[in-house]
Tab-separated table of C-alpha atoms in Angstrom:
chain	number	residue	atom	x	y	z
A	1	MET	CA	23.815	29.199	-80.678
A	2	LYS	CA	20.266	28.376	-79.330
A	3	LYS	CA	21.440	25.889	-78.778
A	4	LEU	CA	25.069	27.406	-77.218
A	5	ILE	CA	23.237	29.359	-74.765
A	6	VAL	CA	20.301	26.109	-73.807
A	7	ILE	CA	24.202	23.625	-72.150
A	8	ILE	CA	25.415	27.600	-70.631
A	9	LEU	CA	21.537	27.931	-68.925
A	10	VAL	CA	22.070	24.129	-67.900
A	11	LEU	CA	25.778	24.608	-66.521
A	12	ILE	CA	23.697	27.372	-63.788
A	13	CYS	CA	21.277	25.754	-63.202
A	14	LEU	CA	22.909	22.726	-62.101
A	15	LYS	CA	26.090	24.694	-60.669
A	16	ILE	CA	22.788	26.389	-58.680
A	17	ASN	CA	21.514	23.463	-57.458
A	18	ALA	CA	25.025	22.058	-56.387
A	19	GLN	CA	25.163	25.730	-54.627
A	20	VAL	CA	21.721	24.791	-52.798
A	21	ALA	CA	22.616	21.236	-51.533
A	22	ASN	CA	25.781	22.494	-50.488
A	23	ASN	CA	24.479	24.745	-47.786
A	24	ASN	CA	22.082	22.204	-46.721
A	25	TYR	CA	24.928	21.034	-44.769
A	26	THR	CA	26.680	23.508	-41.847
A	27	PRO	CA	29.770	24.440	-43.094
A	28	PRO	CA	32.922	23.286	-40.826
A	29	VAL	CA	34.262	25.190	-38.716
A	30	THR	CA	37.056	27.734	-38.389
A	31	PHE	CA	38.893	27.787	-35.103
A	32	THR	CA	42.278	28.311	-35.033
A	33	ALA	CA	44.905	25.650	-33.367
A	34	GLU	CA	44.375	27.430	-30.396
A	35	GLN	CA	41.150	27.924	-30.123
A	36	ASP	CA	41.010	24.236	-31.205
A	37	HIS	CA	43.494	22.692	-28.821
A	38	GLN	CA	41.332	24.447	-25.948
A	39	ASN	CA	37.558	24.049	-27.141
A	40	MET	CA	39.135	20.783	-26.437
A	41	MET	CA	40.449	22.004	-22.783
A	42	ASP	CA	37.428	22.580	-22.697
A	43	GLN	CA	35.856	18.868	-23.125
A	44	LEU	CA	38.145	17.398	-21.059
A	45	GLY	CA	37.921	19.268	-18.618
A	46	ILE	CA	41.818	21.040	-18.316
A	47	ARG	CA	41.682	24.386	-16.296
A	48	ALA	CA	45.707	24.650	-16.860
A	49	LEU	CA	48.943	22.607	-18.499
A	50	ARG	CA	51.831	22.161	-17.215
A	51	PRO	CA	54.426	23.998	-19.921
A	52	GLY	CA	56.729	21.505	-22.268
A	53	PRO	CA	60.262	21.941	-20.967
A	54	SER	CA	62.284	24.530	-23.283
A	55	GLY	CA	64.807	22.637	-26.093
A	56	ASP	CA	67.133	26.299	-25.212
A	57	GLU	CA	69.464	25.044	-22.788
A	58	THR	CA	69.972	28.777	-20.768
A	59	ALA	CA	66.130	28.947	-20.628
A	60	PRO	CA	64.936	28.187	-16.937
A	61	ASN	CA	62.412	25.753	-17.421
A	62	HIS	CA	65.437	24.087	-19.848
A	63	ALA	CA	64.580	20.188	-20.845
A	64	ASN	CA	66.467	17.777	-18.992
A	65	TYR	CA	70.447	16.615	-19.965
A	66	ASP	CA	70.887	14.673	-16.900
A	67	GLU	CA	71.127	10.605	-17.074
A	68	SER	CA	71.097	10.995	-12.931
A	69	LEU	CA	67.035	11.971	-12.946
A	70	ALA	CA	65.959	11.045	-16.937
A	71	ASN	CA	64.077	8.203	-14.706
A	72	PRO	CA	61.627	9.496	-12.867
A	73	TYR	CA	59.375	6.123	-12.880
A	74	PRO	CA	61.313	4.235	-13.720
A	75	SER	CA	58.894	0.312	-14.506
A	76	LEU	CA	58.165	0.580	-17.898
A	77	PRO	CA	54.389	-1.654	-17.458
A	78	ASP	CA	54.941	-5.593	-18.637
A	79	VAL	CA	54.494	-5.873	-22.772
A	80	LEU	CA	53.916	-9.419	-21.712
A	81	THR	CA	50.946	-8.697	-18.309
A	82	LEU	CA	47.870	-9.265	-19.039
A	83	LYS	CA	45.160	-5.914	-17.512
A	84	ASN	CA	44.047	-8.853	-14.585
A	85	GLY	CA	48.276	-9.951	-13.645
A	86	LYS	CA	48.274	-12.567	-15.500
A	87	LYS	CA	51.577	-12.929	-17.891
A	88	VAL	CA	51.639	-14.100	-21.124
A	89	THR	CA	52.868	-16.968	-22.278
A	90	THR	CA	52.124	-17.925	-25.601
A	91	PRO	CA	51.896	-16.303	-29.508
A	92	GLU	CA	48.002	-17.175	-28.677
A	93	MET	CA	47.537	-15.420	-25.877
A	94	TRP	CA	50.007	-12.665	-27.437
A	95	TRP	CA	47.467	-12.170	-30.408
A	96	ASN	CA	44.225	-12.957	-28.985
A	97	GLN	CA	44.205	-11.197	-26.078
A	98	ARG	CA	47.756	-8.577	-24.729
A	99	ARG	CA	48.244	-6.945	-28.243
A	100	SER	CA	44.422	-6.100	-28.344
A	101	GLU	CA	44.829	-4.559	-24.944
A	102	ILE	CA	47.143	-2.595	-25.383
A	103	ALA	CA	45.828	-1.313	-28.532
A	104	GLU	CA	42.677	-0.004	-27.176
A	105	ASP	CA	45.143	1.762	-24.678
A	106	MET	CA	47.418	3.663	-27.674
A	107	GLU	CA	43.117	4.328	-29.331
A	108	ARG	CA	41.822	5.516	-27.401
A	109	GLU	CA	44.647	7.302	-24.895
A	110	VAL	CA	47.445	8.049	-27.212
A	111	TYR	CA	46.772	8.095	-31.207
A	112	GLY	CA	43.019	7.884	-31.174
A	113	ARG	CA	40.422	5.638	-33.389
A	114	ILE	CA	40.076	5.536	-36.603
A	115	PRO	CA	36.286	6.053	-37.156
A	116	LYS	CA	34.440	2.919	-38.546
A	117	ASN	CA	32.406	5.594	-41.181
A	118	VAL	CA	35.738	6.197	-42.905
A	119	PRO	CA	35.063	7.631	-46.574
A	120	LYS	CA	36.133	4.694	-49.511
A	121	VAL	CA	39.204	5.941	-51.432
A	122	THR	CA	39.396	5.901	-55.600
A	123	TRP	CA	42.955	6.097	-57.462
A	124	GLU	CA	43.327	7.254	-60.175
A	125	VAL	CA	46.697	7.546	-62.695
A	126	THR	CA	47.426	10.748	-63.596
A	127	ILE	CA	50.617	10.126	-65.726
A	128	THR	CA	52.206	6.697	-66.504
A	129	ASP	CA	56.159	8.254	-67.093
A	130	ARG	CA	58.984	6.393	-68.545
A	131	GLU	CA	61.930	7.017	-66.816
A	132	TRP	CA	66.226	6.218	-65.774
A	133	ILE	CA	66.692	7.417	-61.590
A	134	GLY	CA	70.367	6.607	-61.967
A	135	PHE	CA	70.778	4.447	-64.324
A	136	THR	CA	67.420	2.139	-63.965
A	137	PRO	CA	65.214	2.556	-66.877
A	138	VAL	CA	61.849	2.516	-63.987
A	139	ILE	CA	58.200	3.283	-64.595
A	140	ALA	CA	56.697	5.451	-63.031
A	141	ARG	CA	53.058	7.035	-61.881
A	142	LYS	CA	51.666	10.201	-60.376
A	143	LEU	CA	48.239	9.035	-58.384
A	144	ILE	CA	45.069	10.320	-56.683
A	145	GLY	CA	43.586	9.026	-54.226
A	146	HIS	CA	39.547	10.377	-54.460
A	147	VAL	CA	38.322	9.368	-51.432
A	148	ASP	CA	34.326	10.511	-51.737
A	149	ASN	CA	33.282	12.985	-50.002
A	150	SER	CA	28.655	12.566	-51.536
A	151	ALA	CA	28.309	12.855	-47.167
A	152	TYR	CA	29.818	15.677	-46.861
A	153	PRO	CA	30.557	17.891	-50.216
A	154	LEU	CA	32.524	20.741	-48.504
A	155	ILE	CA	35.181	18.628	-47.696
A	156	ASP	CA	37.836	17.422	-50.919
A	157	VAL	CA	40.363	15.244	-49.891
A	158	ASN	CA	42.751	14.174	-52.488
A	159	ILE	CA	45.511	12.137	-51.766
A	160	GLN	CA	48.742	12.581	-53.277
A	161	MET	CA	51.253	9.355	-54.294
A	162	THR	CA	54.297	8.622	-56.503
A	163	VAL	CA	55.225	4.940	-56.959
A	164	VAL	CA	57.818	3.997	-59.120
A	165	ILE	CA	59.308	0.099	-60.110
A	166	PRO	CA	62.924	-0.809	-62.357
A	167	MET	CA	62.095	-1.562	-65.753
A	168	ASN	CA	64.388	-4.655	-66.024
A	169	ALA	CA	62.070	-6.035	-62.796
A	170	LYS	CA	62.389	-9.593	-63.288
A	171	GLY	CA	59.198	-9.934	-60.979
A	172	PRO	CA	56.983	-8.766	-58.303
A	173	VAL	CA	59.131	-6.061	-56.427
A	174	PRO	CA	59.518	-5.223	-52.502
A	175	VAL	CA	58.258	-1.035	-53.113
A	176	LEU	CA	59.610	0.984	-49.223
A	177	MET	CA	56.804	3.225	-48.628
A	178	MET	CA	57.283	7.089	-47.265
A	179	PHE	CA	56.629	9.468	-46.411
A	180	GLY	CA	56.666	12.458	-48.674
A	181	ARG	CA	55.839	15.388	-50.650
A	182	SER	CA	54.572	13.004	-54.054
A	183	VAL	CA	56.803	14.212	-57.175
A	184	LEU	CA	58.519	12.324	-59.826
A	185	PRO	CA	62.155	11.662	-60.302
A	186	ALA	CA	63.092	12.351	-63.202
A	187	PRO	CA	60.016	13.512	-66.050
A	188	ALA	CA	60.521	13.086	-69.569
A	189	GLN	CA	61.643	15.474	-70.843
A	190	PRO	CA	61.383	16.818	-74.981
A	191	ASP	CA	63.957	16.054	-77.692
A	192	ARG	CA	66.254	18.273	-78.720
A	193	GLU	CA	63.982	19.625	-82.194
A	194	ASP	CA	60.033	18.636	-80.340
A	195	LEU	CA	61.706	21.347	-77.889
A	196	ASP	CA	62.482	23.748	-80.430
A	197	LYS	CA	59.393	23.562	-81.776
A	198	ILE	CA	57.457	23.831	-78.829
A	199	ASN	CA	59.446	27.544	-78.426
A	200	SER	CA	59.595	28.686	-81.762
A	201	ALA	CA	55.120	28.242	-80.782
A	202	LEU	CA	55.725	30.050	-77.008
A	203	LYS	CA	58.028	32.202	-78.386
A	204	GLU	CA	55.294	33.368	-81.346
A	205	LEU	CA	52.151	33.021	-78.997
A	206	LEU	CA	53.954	35.559	-76.836
A	207	GLU	CA	54.809	38.142	-79.350
A	208	LYS	CA	51.002	38.215	-80.603
A	209	GLU	CA	50.361	38.822	-76.804
A	210	HIS	CA	53.158	41.158	-75.579
A	211	PRO	CA	54.085	43.114	-78.648
A	212	GLU	CA	57.524	44.921	-76.924
A	213	LEU	CA	58.525	41.376	-76.606
A	214	LYS	CA	59.371	41.562	-79.708
A	215	SER	CA	62.726	43.622	-80.301
A	216	ILE	CA	63.806	41.193	-77.506
A	217	PHE	CA	63.737	38.547	-79.141
A	218	ASP	CA	65.584	39.886	-82.280
A	219	LYS	CA	68.445	40.897	-80.356
A	220	TYR	CA	68.751	37.375	-77.966
A	221	PRO	CA	67.665	35.413	-82.150
A	222	ALA	CA	69.939	32.405	-80.252
A	223	TYR	CA	66.903	33.135	-76.459
A	224	SER	CA	64.553	29.577	-76.138
A	225	PRO	CA	61.734	30.610	-73.711
A	226	ILE	CA	62.400	26.767	-71.882
A	227	ALA	CA	65.966	25.143	-71.994
A	228	GLU	CA	67.158	21.572	-72.056
A	229	GLN	CA	66.455	20.040	-68.563
A	230	THR	CA	68.542	18.010	-67.106
A	231	SER	CA	67.582	15.856	-63.438
A	232	PRO	CA	69.823	14.957	-60.074
A	233	TYR	CA	68.939	11.929	-61.045
A	234	GLY	CA	69.287	10.978	-64.441
A	235	PHE	CA	70.857	9.140	-66.907
A	236	GLY	CA	74.308	10.209	-66.801
A	237	ALA	CA	74.247	12.477	-63.454
A	238	PRO	CA	77.114	13.735	-61.916
A	239	ARG	CA	77.141	11.667	-59.182
A	240	PRO	CA	77.910	13.389	-55.613
A	241	ALA	CA	79.832	12.489	-52.553
A	242	GLY	CA	78.837	10.593	-50.662
A	243	ASP	CA	76.136	7.918	-51.142
A	244	PRO	CA	73.956	7.180	-53.565
A	245	PRO	CA	70.264	8.666	-52.790
A	246	THR	CA	67.443	7.017	-51.230
A	247	ILE	CA	65.199	7.239	-54.285
A	248	VAL	CA	69.255	5.786	-56.185
A	249	GLN	CA	69.431	3.213	-54.218
A	250	LEU	CA	66.272	1.181	-53.265
A	251	VAL	CA	66.209	0.741	-57.331
A	252	ALA	CA	69.870	-0.154	-58.442
A	253	ASP	CA	69.080	-3.325	-55.948
A	254	GLY	CA	66.067	-4.184	-57.881
A	255	TRP	CA	63.286	-2.534	-54.822
A	256	GLY	CA	60.263	0.480	-56.540
A	257	TYR	CA	59.581	2.832	-53.972
A	258	ALA	CA	56.379	5.197	-53.396
A	259	PHE	CA	55.889	8.777	-52.192
A	260	ILE	CA	52.363	9.473	-49.908
A	261	ASP	CA	51.495	12.701	-49.612
A	262	PRO	CA	50.608	13.716	-46.226
A	263	GLY	CA	49.551	16.900	-46.053
A	264	SER	CA	47.411	15.510	-48.606
A	265	ILE	CA	45.664	12.986	-46.133
A	266	GLN	CA	45.389	15.045	-43.442
A	267	ALA	CA	47.382	19.198	-42.578
A	268	ASP	CA	50.361	18.922	-39.140
A	269	ASN	CA	48.652	22.544	-38.149
A	270	GLY	CA	46.103	22.440	-35.224
A	271	ALA	CA	43.767	24.708	-37.307
A	272	GLY	CA	43.509	21.739	-39.717
A	273	LEU	CA	41.603	19.266	-37.660
A	274	THR	CA	38.608	20.371	-39.309
A	275	ARG	CA	39.495	19.863	-42.651
A	276	GLY	CA	41.170	16.343	-44.295
A	277	ILE	CA	40.692	13.258	-43.304
A	278	ILE	CA	39.556	14.493	-40.290
A	279	GLY	CA	37.910	16.990	-40.404
A	280	LEU	CA	36.240	14.921	-43.750
A	281	VAL	CA	35.052	12.343	-42.032
A	282	ASN	CA	33.419	14.188	-38.811
A	283	LYS	CA	31.460	17.387	-41.535
A	284	GLY	CA	33.669	20.356	-40.422
A	285	GLN	CA	33.551	19.790	-36.662
A	286	PRO	CA	36.471	19.461	-33.615
A	287	ARG	CA	36.927	15.889	-32.860
A	288	LYS	CA	35.289	14.099	-30.045
A	289	PRO	CA	39.025	13.252	-26.735
A	290	ASP	CA	39.832	9.378	-28.301
A	291	ASP	CA	39.354	11.357	-32.178
A	292	TRP	CA	42.887	10.208	-34.124
A	293	GLY	CA	45.001	12.000	-34.818
A	294	ALA	CA	47.336	13.863	-37.168
A	295	LEU	CA	49.705	10.991	-36.542
A	296	ARG	CA	47.492	7.275	-37.339
A	297	ALA	CA	45.010	10.219	-39.746
A	298	TRP	CA	48.977	9.889	-41.549
A	299	ALA	CA	49.051	5.950	-40.548
A	300	TRP	CA	45.897	5.320	-42.325
A	301	GLY	CA	46.334	7.457	-45.933
A	302	ALA	CA	49.054	5.647	-45.574
A	303	ALA	CA	47.287	1.842	-46.113
A	304	ARG	CA	45.033	3.515	-48.341
A	305	GLY	CA	47.827	3.654	-50.790
A	306	LEU	CA	48.834	0.055	-49.249
A	307	ASP	CA	45.512	-0.580	-51.104
A	308	TYR	CA	46.548	0.452	-54.195
A	309	LEU	CA	50.492	-1.003	-54.413
A	310	GLU	CA	47.968	-4.757	-54.170
A	311	THR	CA	46.221	-4.081	-57.848
A	312	ASP	CA	49.909	-2.942	-59.377
A	313	GLN	CA	50.808	-6.808	-60.235
A	314	ALA	CA	55.129	-5.599	-60.234
A	315	VAL	CA	54.782	-4.877	-56.454
A	316	ASP	CA	55.418	-8.040	-53.760
A	317	ALA	CA	52.918	-6.828	-51.847
A	318	LYS	CA	53.614	-8.791	-49.384
A	319	HIS	CA	57.011	-7.266	-48.568
A	320	VAL	CA	55.936	-3.059	-48.929
A	321	GLY	CA	57.310	-1.551	-46.133
A	322	ILE	CA	57.210	2.380	-44.955
A	323	GLU	CA	59.031	5.195	-43.752
A	324	GLY	CA	59.844	8.182	-42.230
A	325	VAL	CA	61.793	10.952	-40.677
A	326	SER	CA	61.593	12.858	-37.760
A	327	ARG	CA	57.114	14.191	-37.278
A	328	PHE	CA	56.850	10.308	-40.130
A	329	GLY	CA	59.109	9.195	-38.329
A	330	LYS	CA	56.698	8.730	-35.197
A	331	ALA	CA	53.690	8.381	-38.506
A	332	ALA	CA	56.080	5.385	-39.609
A	333	LEU	CA	56.224	3.946	-36.345
A	334	VAL	CA	52.671	3.840	-35.896
A	335	THR	CA	52.076	2.986	-39.432
A	336	LEU	CA	53.749	-0.880	-38.835
A	337	ALA	CA	51.896	-0.468	-35.507
A	338	PHE	CA	48.200	-0.500	-36.399
A	339	GLU	CA	48.590	-1.899	-40.593
A	340	GLN	CA	49.787	-5.200	-39.854
A	341	ARG	CA	49.989	-5.932	-43.973
A	342	PHE	CA	52.888	-3.040	-44.105
A	343	ALA	CA	55.444	-6.017	-43.522
A	344	MET	CA	58.871	-3.283	-42.486
A	345	ALA	CA	59.533	-0.088	-41.374
A	346	LEU	CA	62.704	2.653	-41.628
A	347	VAL	CA	61.912	4.463	-38.415
A	348	GLY	CA	63.521	8.018	-38.546
A	349	SER	CA	64.708	9.946	-35.699
A	350	SER	CA	61.239	9.626	-33.483
A	351	GLY	CA	61.401	11.230	-31.096
A	352	GLU	CA	58.638	11.546	-28.958
A	353	GLY	CA	55.420	10.025	-29.662
A	354	GLY	CA	57.466	7.974	-32.052
A	355	ALA	CA	60.339	5.254	-30.017
A	356	LYS	CA	61.360	6.958	-27.274
A	357	LEU	CA	60.051	6.595	-24.066
A	358	ASN	CA	57.348	7.857	-22.924
A	359	ARG	CA	58.399	7.802	-19.206
A	360	ARG	CA	61.513	9.426	-19.610
A	361	ASN	CA	62.516	13.079	-18.614
A	362	TRP	CA	65.004	13.425	-20.848
A	363	GLY	CA	65.303	16.312	-24.235
A	364	GLU	CA	61.230	15.870	-25.890
A	365	ALA	CA	58.273	15.050	-22.876
A	366	VAL	CA	54.981	14.992	-23.149
A	367	GLU	CA	53.862	17.650	-22.186
A	368	SER	CA	55.266	18.669	-25.611
A	369	LEU	CA	52.740	17.172	-27.362
A	370	THR	CA	50.524	18.225	-25.289
A	371	GLY	CA	50.675	21.758	-25.894
A	372	SER	CA	49.042	23.706	-28.685
A	373	GLY	CA	52.005	23.550	-31.039
A	374	GLU	CA	51.754	19.514	-31.472
A	375	TYR	CA	49.416	17.800	-30.472
A	376	HIS	CA	46.907	17.460	-33.896
A	377	TRP	CA	48.820	15.083	-33.463
A	378	MET	CA	47.820	12.828	-29.987
A	379	ALA	CA	44.287	11.795	-29.726
A	380	GLY	CA	43.025	15.161	-27.636
A	381	ASN	CA	42.868	11.998	-24.737
A	382	PHE	CA	46.135	12.563	-25.381
A	383	ILE	CA	46.231	16.213	-23.742
A	384	LYS	CA	44.922	15.283	-20.053
A	385	TYR	CA	48.736	13.705	-19.581
A	386	GLY	CA	49.955	17.460	-19.214
A	387	ALA	CA	47.512	18.795	-16.643
A	388	LYS	CA	48.566	20.639	-14.538
A	389	ASP	CA	45.367	21.619	-13.235
A	390	ALA	CA	41.927	19.450	-14.256
A	391	THR	CA	38.460	18.302	-12.760
A	392	PHE	CA	39.881	15.006	-12.512
A	393	GLY	CA	43.188	16.593	-10.921
A	394	SER	CA	45.980	16.620	-12.847
A	395	LYS	CA	48.392	13.954	-14.582
A	396	ASN	CA	51.708	13.044	-15.586
A	397	ALA	CA	53.707	10.072	-18.076
A	398	ASN	CA	53.719	8.019	-14.878
A	399	ASP	CA	49.317	7.983	-15.464
A	400	LEU	CA	49.431	6.699	-19.774
A	401	PRO	CA	48.427	2.957	-19.917
A	402	VAL	CA	50.911	2.338	-22.940
A	403	ASP	CA	53.916	3.941	-23.359
A	404	SER	CA	55.614	3.270	-26.620
A	405	HIS	CA	57.509	-0.152	-25.828
A	406	GLU	CA	54.664	-1.403	-26.075
A	407	LEU	CA	53.858	0.588	-29.555
A	408	ILE	CA	57.448	-1.311	-31.841
A	409	ALA	CA	55.752	-4.657	-29.553
A	410	MET	CA	52.538	-3.999	-31.591
A	411	CYS	CA	55.181	-4.617	-35.057
A	412	ALA	CA	56.942	-8.239	-33.609
A	413	PRO	CA	57.213	-9.618	-35.659
A	414	ARG	CA	57.690	-7.555	-38.530
A	415	LEU	CA	60.658	-5.875	-39.538
A	416	THR	CA	61.021	-3.364	-37.484
A	417	PHE	CA	64.159	-1.032	-37.470
A	418	ILE	CA	64.475	2.250	-35.537
A	419	SER	CA	67.172	4.591	-36.815
A	420	PHE	CA	68.479	7.894	-35.207
A	421	GLY	CA	72.062	9.838	-36.421
A	422	VAL	CA	74.020	12.266	-33.208
A	423	PRO	CA	73.244	15.830	-31.722
A	424	ALA	CA	76.974	16.482	-33.057
A	425	GLN	CA	75.329	16.712	-36.913
A	426	GLY	CA	72.032	17.848	-36.158
A	427	ASP	CA	70.041	15.121	-34.361
A	428	ALA	CA	69.483	17.038	-31.502
A	429	LYS	CA	69.459	15.641	-28.076
A	430	TRP	CA	66.248	16.401	-27.019
A	431	LEU	CA	64.842	13.133	-29.845
A	432	ASP	CA	66.069	11.177	-25.962
A	433	HIS	CA	68.083	8.484	-28.124
A	434	GLN	CA	68.813	6.548	-25.043
A	435	GLY	CA	65.682	6.728	-24.397
A	436	SER	CA	64.379	5.169	-27.833
A	437	TYR	CA	66.945	2.740	-27.707
A	438	MET	CA	65.844	1.216	-24.113
A	439	ALA	CA	61.840	1.156	-25.189
A	440	ALA	CA	63.405	-1.292	-28.437
A	441	VAL	CA	65.327	-3.170	-25.664
A	442	ALA	CA	61.580	-3.609	-23.442
A	443	ALA	CA	60.205	-4.754	-27.047
A	444	GLY	CA	62.068	-7.348	-26.900
A	445	PRO	CA	60.906	-9.715	-25.374
A	446	VAL	CA	57.237	-10.190	-27.214
A	447	PHE	CA	59.698	-10.549	-30.601
A	448	LYS	CA	61.356	-13.911	-28.610
A	449	LEU	CA	57.710	-15.151	-28.070
A	450	LEU	CA	57.064	-14.644	-31.873
A	451	GLY	CA	59.340	-16.559	-33.147
A	452	ALA	CA	61.635	-13.852	-33.799
A	453	LYS	CA	64.785	-12.258	-33.476
A	454	ASP	CA	65.300	-9.158	-30.809
A	455	LEU	CA	68.447	-7.011	-30.643
A	456	GLY	CA	70.466	-9.464	-29.043
A	457	VAL	CA	70.885	-8.075	-25.932
A	458	SER	CA	69.723	-8.457	-22.924
A	459	ASN	CA	65.885	-6.785	-21.772
A	460	ASP	CA	67.445	-5.029	-19.052
A	461	TYR	CA	66.171	-1.431	-20.204
A	462	ASN	CA	67.035	0.324	-17.263
A	463	SER	CA	70.963	-0.961	-17.547
A	464	GLU	CA	71.071	-1.283	-21.100
A	465	LYS	CA	72.931	1.596	-22.771
A	466	MET	CA	73.327	1.991	-26.792
A	467	PRO	CA	76.126	0.792	-28.692
A	468	PRO	CA	78.590	2.246	-30.163
A	469	VAL	CA	77.792	4.892	-33.313
A	470	ASN	CA	77.564	3.130	-36.567
A	471	THR	CA	77.572	0.106	-34.569
A	472	GLY	CA	74.436	-1.519	-36.786
A	473	LEU	CA	72.237	-4.803	-33.887
A	474	LEU	CA	70.615	-6.237	-37.305
A	475	ASP	CA	70.689	-9.556	-36.554
A	476	GLY	CA	67.016	-9.801	-36.065
A	477	GLN	CA	63.200	-8.442	-37.410
A	478	LEU	CA	64.586	-5.902	-34.909
A	479	ALA	CA	66.508	-2.885	-35.365
A	480	TRP	CA	68.651	-0.200	-34.947
A	481	ARG	CA	71.573	1.646	-35.927
A	482	GLN	CA	73.305	4.868	-34.691
A	483	HIS	CA	74.621	6.498	-37.923
A	484	ASP	CA	77.309	9.836	-37.954
A	485	GLY	CA	75.158	11.642	-39.422
A	486	GLY	CA	71.971	13.873	-38.722
A	487	HIS	CA	68.018	14.320	-38.398
A	488	THR	CA	67.909	11.888	-40.632
A	489	ASP	CA	67.854	8.353	-41.681
A	490	ALA	CA	69.701	8.583	-45.622
A	491	PRO	CA	73.351	7.568	-44.545
A	492	ASN	CA	70.997	4.198	-42.876
A	493	VAL	CA	69.738	2.240	-46.101
A	494	LYS	CA	72.336	1.249	-47.009
A	495	TYR	CA	72.320	-1.224	-44.323
A	496	PHE	CA	68.533	-0.873	-44.803
A	497	ILE	CA	68.510	-2.356	-47.517
A	498	GLN	CA	70.653	-5.034	-46.950
A	499	TRP	CA	68.661	-6.781	-43.854
A	500	ALA	CA	65.160	-5.807	-45.087
A	501	ASP	CA	66.363	-8.232	-48.165
A	502	LYS	CA	67.924	-10.700	-46.346
A	503	PHE	CA	64.614	-11.295	-44.560
A	504	ILE	CA	62.813	-10.962	-47.520
A	505	LYS	CA	65.132	-14.283	-49.590
A	506	ALA	CA	64.324	-15.836	-46.454
A	507	SER	CA	60.656	-14.978	-46.595
A	508	PRO	CA	57.820	-18.948	-47.782
A	509	ALA	CA	57.634	-16.696	-50.401
A	510	HIS	CA	61.461	-16.617	-52.350
C-alpha cells in the first residue's frame, strides 16, 4: 500500500512539474480565420482587397467564361530567361541559375518558405497486418510520424500514414503516395471461432453492467453484437462497374501505395495556422508574410513520409510518386516541384494555386485565394496580389514575378501527369482546364532542355488548344489527359500506371 501511495505521489509531482514547465511557454494564439487573415493584411499594409469572382453565373461579379476576355495578360514570364535578361541555353544554366531564381520567387511570394528549424520526425509503426486487396495479398502498415515538440510542448503534431506493399513482389516496388485519410485497406478479421468467443465475452460483460439487456439477449439468442465484416476491397468481393478502385489497380500492377493524411500535418483552414506544423515551428504565434502556407506544409509532410519509405527495403525509393485531387492536387504539384526526391506526380484537377495560370481571367482567380477562405494555402505575401488599396498601392496577377508554368517547369525532367475531368460531370469550368493546359505547354521548353519530352505540341501557349477529351498526350515525361469523368483523377489512374511503368522500366535502375 505504501509503495502504491509513493507511486501516485511521484506521478502527481511529474504532472505538476510538466504543467509548471508548460507555463513557461507563451500559449498559442487563438484566432478565427478572419482574424488571422486581418493580422496578415495589417502586416502587409493592405486596407482593402478585391473580392474574388462568384461561381454563381447569375451574380453581378460572376466569374468570366468568355475566352475572348480570358487572357488580359497574354505574355507569361519567360521560363528560360534569367532576371538579367540572359537566355538559358544549357541544363547547367537551368540547374545553377534559373531554377533557383524561380524557386526563390515561388517561396517568397506564392507558397512560402519552409523554416530552417523544422523539428525532426520519428516514425513509429503501430500496426502491421496481412491483408488482401482484390486478389493480391499485401502487407499493410499503419504509422505515426511523431514531430519533436520539445522546443514548444504546447502543440503536438503526429503525422498519420498507411503504407501497403504487395506480398508477392520479387523486389522493391514503386509506390504512389496519395494525400488522403490514413486507413488500412482491409483489416484482417477474427475467424468465426474467435469471433464467437469475443461475442460470448461481450454479451456476458454487457449483461453484468446492464442487467436489463439479459431479457433482450434471451429474446434474440442467435444475435451477435459484432457481426462478421467484409471489406469492399477484400478477396472475393464483388467488383463494381467501371475501373477497379485506384488501390486495386496499383497493387495488381505490382505497385505499393501510401496514404498520408494532410490534416494531421496542417489543418485546412486559417484558424489552424497557429497550430499544426506551421504553428509548432512558430511556437503558436501568427505567420510572417513569407512563412509557408498549408500547401507547402503538406508537401513537407509528404517528404517526411518519403524519409520513411527510403528506409523500407520493399520500396523502390527512386520511384515514389505523389498524388492528389483538387486542393491536394495543388499540393501534389507543389510537392513534386520542391521535393526533388519524388520521381513523379499525378496532379488531379488542381486549379488556381496548382496548374492553372494565375494570369488567366477564367473561373477561379488570384482573388479567390487572397480572401479569408483560402489564403491559408499560400504564403501571406500572396495576399498582396489581390490588394485594391494598400500602402504600396495595388497589385494584380500580372504583378506576380512567376506563374504556374514555372511551377510545372520546376518538376522537369521528372514524370508530371496533369489530369482533369469535364465540367459536364462536375469538374467545374471554375478550374480553367484550358489555362492549365496552356501552363503545361509553356513549361515544355524546360523538359526539352533537360533531355526529356514535353507534350509533343508547339510551345506557343497562346495558340495551342486542349486535345479532345479522352485523348492523352502521354509520350513524354510531361503528360496531359482530360478524362470524361468528374472532379476526380480515378479515370486516369490506369493511364498513369501504364505511362509511369514505361518510363520506370526504361530507367537505368531497371
